[in-house]
XYZ file of C-alpha atoms in Angstrom:
445
model
C 103.227 102.952 113.455
C 102.515 106.555 114.869
C 98.399 106.171 113.921
C 95.855 106.756 116.445
C 93.418 103.867 117.321
C 90.756 105.055 115.137
C 93.285 104.974 111.948
C 95.031 101.625 112.818
C 91.293 100.259 113.099
C 90.169 101.193 110.268
C 93.629 100.046 108.423
C 92.813 96.669 109.954
C 89.233 96.183 108.968
C 90.036 96.964 105.795
C 93.025 94.501 105.903
C 95.905 96.616 104.937
C 97.466 95.049 108.417
C 96.854 92.676 111.011
C 96.716 92.856 114.929
C 99.758 90.409 114.489
C 101.656 92.764 112.075
C 101.366 95.530 114.432
C 102.072 94.009 117.031
C 105.429 92.012 115.451
C 106.303 95.765 114.549
C 106.133 97.612 117.892
C 108.098 94.604 118.950
C 110.916 94.568 116.255
C 110.854 98.812 117.200
C 111.512 97.859 120.527
C 114.680 96.199 119.972
C 115.880 99.005 117.399
C 118.717 101.775 118.711
C 115.894 104.841 118.995
C 113.996 102.285 121.880
C 117.165 101.764 123.870
C 116.312 102.352 127.535
C 113.185 102.176 126.845
C 111.525 98.836 127.894
C 112.930 96.733 131.290
C 111.483 93.527 130.044
C 109.717 92.246 126.941
C 106.485 89.846 126.665
C 107.079 89.402 123.363
C 105.419 85.508 122.757
C 102.506 87.025 125.146
C 101.750 90.059 123.043
C 101.550 87.919 119.490
C 99.180 85.500 121.109
C 97.197 88.382 122.043
C 97.394 89.770 118.843
C 96.592 86.733 117.099
C 93.412 86.129 118.751
C 92.199 89.236 118.152
C 92.562 88.771 114.534
C 91.125 85.178 114.720
C 88.401 86.844 116.678
C 88.002 89.458 113.710
C 87.590 86.854 111.057
C 85.305 85.297 112.916
C 82.759 88.606 113.153
C 83.282 89.155 116.792
C 83.533 93.406 117.806
C 86.342 93.587 119.727
C 87.254 96.448 122.345
C 89.151 99.649 121.127
C 92.456 98.171 122.510
C 91.811 94.232 121.625
C 95.432 93.014 120.026
C 97.205 95.923 119.682
C 100.283 96.977 121.599
C 99.903 98.965 125.086
C 103.371 99.471 127.452
C 102.652 99.097 131.562
C 104.994 101.234 133.913
C 107.839 99.472 135.738
C 105.741 99.872 138.774
C 102.504 98.245 138.081
C 102.651 94.242 139.359
C 102.396 91.206 137.341
C 101.539 87.962 137.812
C 104.982 85.292 138.721
C 107.331 88.820 138.762
C 108.941 90.866 141.126
C 107.959 94.741 140.581
C 111.305 96.749 140.045
C 109.603 100.588 139.867
C 113.091 101.187 137.892
C 115.277 100.100 141.275
C 117.957 97.690 141.739
C 116.816 97.578 145.833
C 114.389 95.284 144.759
C 115.767 92.928 142.495
C 115.035 90.168 145.201
C 111.551 90.979 146.303
C 108.830 88.571 146.265
C 107.135 87.776 143.272
C 103.621 89.533 142.425
C 101.092 87.215 143.478
C 98.499 88.807 141.315
C 98.298 91.744 138.051
C 97.969 95.158 139.481
C 94.144 95.966 139.186
C 95.139 98.273 136.064
C 97.069 95.739 134.339
C 94.472 93.174 134.860
C 91.551 95.270 133.229
C 93.968 95.464 130.241
C 94.017 91.910 129.721
C 90.873 91.469 129.957
C 90.182 94.018 127.618
C 92.918 92.033 125.069
C 95.061 94.152 124.989
C 98.531 93.462 123.649
C 100.746 93.386 126.476
C 104.369 94.485 124.846
C 106.567 95.321 127.843
C 107.526 97.050 130.708
C 108.603 99.978 130.731
C 111.823 102.159 132.478
C 111.226 104.581 135.322
C 112.601 107.209 137.419
C 113.610 105.634 140.422
C 110.367 104.958 142.386
C 108.838 107.112 140.376
C 111.020 110.276 142.532
C 111.550 112.564 139.969
C 110.206 114.247 137.273
C 113.702 114.281 134.601
C 113.495 110.674 133.697
C 116.899 110.186 134.515
C 117.804 106.573 135.814
C 121.178 105.343 136.604
C 120.915 102.025 136.939
C 118.351 101.071 133.620
C 119.988 104.227 131.524
C 117.825 107.055 130.406
C 115.947 106.907 127.778
C 115.881 109.188 125.002
C 113.533 111.824 124.211
C 112.836 111.134 120.544
C 112.091 114.552 119.218
C 115.877 115.433 118.745
C 117.898 113.230 116.765
C 121.041 116.035 117.291
C 121.036 116.524 121.352
C 120.158 113.498 123.401
C 117.181 115.123 125.973
C 115.437 114.012 128.316
C 112.117 112.274 128.109
C 110.652 113.867 131.180
C 109.819 111.718 134.619
C 108.482 109.472 136.088
C 106.869 107.980 132.946
C 109.504 108.033 131.034
C 110.144 104.817 128.880
C 106.193 104.928 128.455
C 105.763 108.350 126.670
C 109.154 107.522 124.418
C 107.267 103.637 123.621
C 103.863 105.883 122.397
C 106.218 108.863 120.854
C 107.870 106.452 119.074
C 105.179 104.088 117.768
C 105.902 101.087 119.754
C 102.506 101.435 121.821
C 99.216 102.768 121.312
C 98.603 103.398 124.406
C 101.123 103.374 127.666
C 100.181 102.927 131.548
C 101.596 105.066 133.826
C 101.328 106.839 136.865
C 101.060 110.938 137.864
C 101.906 111.744 141.059
C 103.347 115.189 140.702
C 103.222 115.135 137.024
C 105.129 112.093 136.002
C 102.164 111.342 133.157
C 101.862 115.134 131.837
C 105.673 115.880 132.179
C 106.812 113.342 129.810
C 103.942 113.914 127.515
C 104.772 117.462 127.294
C 108.314 116.821 126.721
C 107.848 113.980 123.968
C 105.124 115.384 121.798
C 102.151 113.349 123.254
C 99.053 113.551 124.792
C 98.854 112.543 128.773
C 95.328 112.412 131.148
C 95.686 112.499 135.185
C 92.632 111.314 136.111
C 90.899 112.417 139.550
C 93.448 109.802 141.826
C 89.976 108.020 143.106
C 88.870 107.243 139.413
C 91.213 104.371 139.203
C 91.916 101.802 142.138
C 95.989 101.785 142.587
C 95.863 97.943 144.383
C 99.050 96.690 142.880
C 100.799 99.417 142.049
C 104.547 100.227 143.872
C 103.766 103.257 146.171
C 105.053 106.791 145.991
C 102.829 108.989 147.748
C 99.354 106.968 148.908
C 97.844 110.867 148.798
C 98.902 112.119 145.163
C 99.416 108.700 143.325
C 97.206 108.596 140.230
C 97.081 105.796 138.128
C 96.847 106.580 134.041
C 97.839 106.356 130.961
C 99.722 108.692 127.933
C 98.972 107.996 124.496
C 99.032 110.081 120.662
C 95.767 112.079 121.207
C 92.594 113.152 123.441
C 90.406 110.592 122.200
C 93.170 107.294 122.219
C 93.659 108.715 126.250
C 90.096 108.439 126.736
C 89.882 104.907 124.899
C 92.617 103.812 128.037
C 91.297 105.775 130.730
C 88.046 103.598 129.733
C 89.863 100.286 130.273
C 91.548 101.288 133.302
C 89.072 102.283 134.570
C 86.920 99.420 133.695
C 84.097 102.052 132.742
C 84.247 104.800 130.167
C 83.943 108.594 131.207
C 80.262 109.832 130.083
C 81.661 112.955 127.279
C 79.907 114.974 125.912
C 81.316 116.874 122.996
C 80.997 120.677 123.079
C 81.596 123.115 121.140
C 84.994 125.516 121.634
C 82.719 128.699 121.416
C 82.252 130.035 124.638
C 84.482 128.064 126.853
C 85.534 130.283 129.905
C 89.017 128.879 129.615
C 91.104 130.715 133.092
C 94.487 131.732 132.625
C 96.275 131.849 136.276
C 98.745 134.812 136.611
C 100.782 133.160 139.693
C 103.210 130.920 139.572
C 102.383 129.225 136.907
C 104.631 131.384 133.328
C 107.513 132.708 136.265
C 111.053 131.085 134.309
C 108.980 130.644 131.216
C 111.079 130.047 128.518
C 111.018 132.043 125.355
C 110.094 128.423 123.234
C 107.654 127.617 125.350
C 106.138 131.257 125.723
C 105.800 131.514 122.382
C 104.113 128.182 121.719
C 101.282 128.698 124.604
C 100.814 132.680 122.952
C 100.019 130.966 119.692
C 97.852 128.256 120.729
C 96.013 131.344 123.137
C 95.166 133.205 120.222
C 94.344 130.060 117.965
C 91.557 128.958 120.876
C 90.224 132.747 121.277
C 90.115 133.577 117.289
C 87.773 130.109 117.558
C 85.449 131.376 120.040
C 86.869 130.378 123.321
C 86.651 132.744 125.806
C 90.629 133.263 127.633
C 90.170 134.900 131.021
C 93.233 135.395 133.124
C 92.797 135.626 136.792
C 94.800 135.738 139.822
C 94.808 132.445 140.881
C 96.680 133.711 144.102
C 96.178 130.408 146.158
C 98.897 129.054 143.823
C 101.760 130.944 145.837
C 100.687 129.173 149.132
C 101.606 125.610 147.853
C 105.191 125.043 148.680
C 104.715 126.638 152.033
C 101.650 124.016 152.780
C 103.317 121.169 151.475
C 106.408 121.240 154.203
C 108.495 120.392 155.566
C 109.078 117.802 152.578
C 105.809 117.741 151.340
C 103.613 114.536 150.886
C 105.685 113.214 148.589
C 108.685 112.751 150.732
C 106.665 112.021 154.010
C 104.422 108.962 152.280
C 107.884 107.443 150.786
C 110.079 107.575 153.792
C 107.225 105.437 155.613
C 107.869 103.201 152.231
C 111.605 103.047 151.808
C 112.401 103.951 155.877
C 114.027 100.037 155.961
C 115.267 99.789 152.944
C 117.164 103.157 153.158
C 118.487 102.054 156.405
C 119.994 98.861 155.000
C 120.647 99.428 151.263
C 121.087 103.328 150.484
C 123.853 102.669 148.424
C 122.045 100.728 146.046
C 119.235 103.960 145.430
C 119.714 106.201 142.875
C 121.575 109.212 145.160
C 119.283 111.970 143.971
C 116.294 109.609 144.820
C 117.411 109.224 148.159
C 118.117 112.614 148.913
C 114.986 113.270 148.234
C 113.181 110.456 150.127
C 114.995 111.283 153.036
C 113.411 114.166 153.531
C 110.351 112.859 154.608
C 112.691 111.725 158.273
C 111.635 115.646 158.966
C 108.496 115.346 159.470
C 106.828 114.443 162.955
C 102.967 112.647 163.372
C 101.728 116.341 164.109
C 103.661 117.959 160.768
C 101.852 115.146 158.630
C 98.259 116.040 160.403
C 98.684 119.201 159.884
C 99.905 119.641 156.469
C 96.148 117.002 155.392
C 94.066 119.781 157.233
C 96.212 122.463 155.683
C 95.982 120.892 152.320
C 92.099 119.853 152.494
C 91.057 123.885 153.736
C 93.319 124.722 150.046
C 91.304 122.689 148.240
C 88.234 124.111 149.011
C 89.469 128.028 148.565
C 90.695 126.858 145.304
C 87.885 124.685 143.906
C 85.535 128.282 144.832
C 87.924 130.128 142.317
C 88.066 127.776 139.648
C 83.970 126.887 140.098
C 82.732 129.570 137.178
C 85.010 128.541 134.301
C 85.159 125.589 132.373
C 89.199 124.809 132.658
C 92.547 126.093 134.294
C 95.034 126.763 131.278
C 98.597 127.098 131.097
C 102.049 125.752 129.824
C 102.608 121.978 131.256
C 106.022 122.811 132.011
C 107.675 126.195 131.317
C 110.757 124.674 129.455
C 111.345 122.406 126.928
C 113.478 118.843 127.236
C 117.328 119.869 128.592
C 120.050 117.759 127.008
C 120.568 115.018 129.340
C 124.453 115.475 129.555
C 123.400 119.354 131.492
C 121.611 117.353 133.995
C 123.930 114.629 134.906
C 126.631 117.045 135.095
C 125.857 118.657 138.656
C 123.361 118.061 141.098
C 122.082 121.789 141.084
C 121.335 121.652 137.515
C 119.562 118.696 138.259
C 117.149 119.985 141.161
C 116.674 123.197 139.747
C 114.910 121.049 136.072
C 113.348 118.715 138.305
C 111.847 121.822 140.375
C 110.211 123.457 137.169
C 109.760 120.800 135.614
C 106.908 119.019 138.683
C 106.408 122.365 139.215
C 103.008 123.658 137.230
C 101.457 119.791 137.117
C 101.876 119.230 140.913
C 99.571 122.178 141.637
C 96.743 119.858 140.209
C 97.871 117.155 141.978
C 97.918 119.276 145.645
C 94.280 120.300 144.081
C 93.254 115.984 143.839
C 92.203 117.618 140.265
C 92.330 116.229 136.241
C 94.360 117.258 134.014
C 95.234 116.804 130.034
C 98.509 117.842 128.673
C 98.099 118.192 124.539
C 101.009 119.193 122.340
C 100.914 122.447 120.965
C 104.378 122.995 119.537
C 103.991 124.048 115.365
C 106.234 121.325 113.524
C 110.068 121.269 113.571
C 109.855 122.604 117.378
C 111.068 121.121 120.495
C 107.540 119.590 121.797
C 105.452 122.101 123.988
C 102.506 121.228 126.546
C 99.193 122.690 126.807
C 97.810 121.766 130.308
C 93.889 121.751 130.889
C 92.860 121.467 134.363
C 89.814 121.542 136.700
C 88.961 120.184 139.993
C 88.454 116.636 141.418
C 85.644 114.679 139.961
C 84.874 116.476 136.862
C 86.664 114.437 134.369
C 83.998 114.071 131.642
C 83.884 117.746 131.753
C 87.229 118.096 130.999
C 87.742 115.491 128.409
C 84.810 117.518 126.590
C 87.045 121.123 126.745
C 90.687 119.021 126.007
C 88.484 117.095 122.573
C 87.439 120.750 121.929
C 90.580 122.556 122.237
C 92.873 119.589 120.319
C 90.348 119.940 117.452
C 91.054 123.629 116.821
C 94.908 122.955 117.689
C 95.171 120.458 115.086
C 92.756 122.397 112.698
């Protein structure tokens, strides 16, 4: 089941399939070897019930919301009433059950989505790689010959969409956790402005950066998922590609880029330029400041340490060692350091927004490398942290900006997936969505 939502809705309307058949197919696929380690829990009965309800409503002539009766997966860091939220860890197994669904989960239920299950993730969402030593690592479906990382932290969610087990997946993005796996698995990810969707009921990593958002097979499908979890659609006015000003940053974003990514991105730029977009190279020197300003430890480490310090004291041996190592960096920051980090970020955002004000979007590779083999990153901490840093570098800049961004696939058939990232300043989600739709159309032509 690799259709877009619109195509699938058309098939259901013609009687070629049913909501129940789509969900049954997804559940069957979830049990197949290719989906090993993708899900941490399945909600088969509830998902089938939602699908049957949608079928009955359609037979009665009731107009259905876009996600009604269709399989949707949710990341393991969202509360589901009656369950303990694991967030990819084993140290939360004895946590109290959630008393209510997370806001985003509740909104998906109200839309009638068939929630097929919770998806695997990096422990506590603290890595862009997607490896999980507790529950296994989902294999990237883009390569049948080599077991490659899916990207993280929303690893299982991306694979569930790429395998056709869900039309959309609810994930989160703190430093790239939606866009990185979307890029590496060849699907679309949308990181909205942080304030767009409430974070209530989402297991916290970094309150300054955490964003509730989704992945799907197309830009339009991401917008449908976003409308559901934000409880309001973006007011997107379609725009032609001709005349759009796309800024290519010459600082940071292309450092260490792999040849396969460079080739795919350059082809995409040529396509967009030939279709009438104005491609403008800009220095964007402010990007070079982030590594210094986001220190010591960075917002994610400092704020995650505040969340996990008691767990680290009591049960550090139960953590993924690499995750514990990163969280522990937050212990180094004083209150004065933290306040200075917040002040520096506000100043940086103001300067970066001024730099981007004359452009419709910033455009660059989502990540500078294709998905590495899992075995290579399991082998040594050096290889793991080098890859993790590269995977997070480009995407994190947009979280630091409190901006919004799409990752779109831009590779050719037969190539490993490569993501193209379109970004804009906070609150510019609707205008960016129009750009993403135009770019998506041009790349698919």
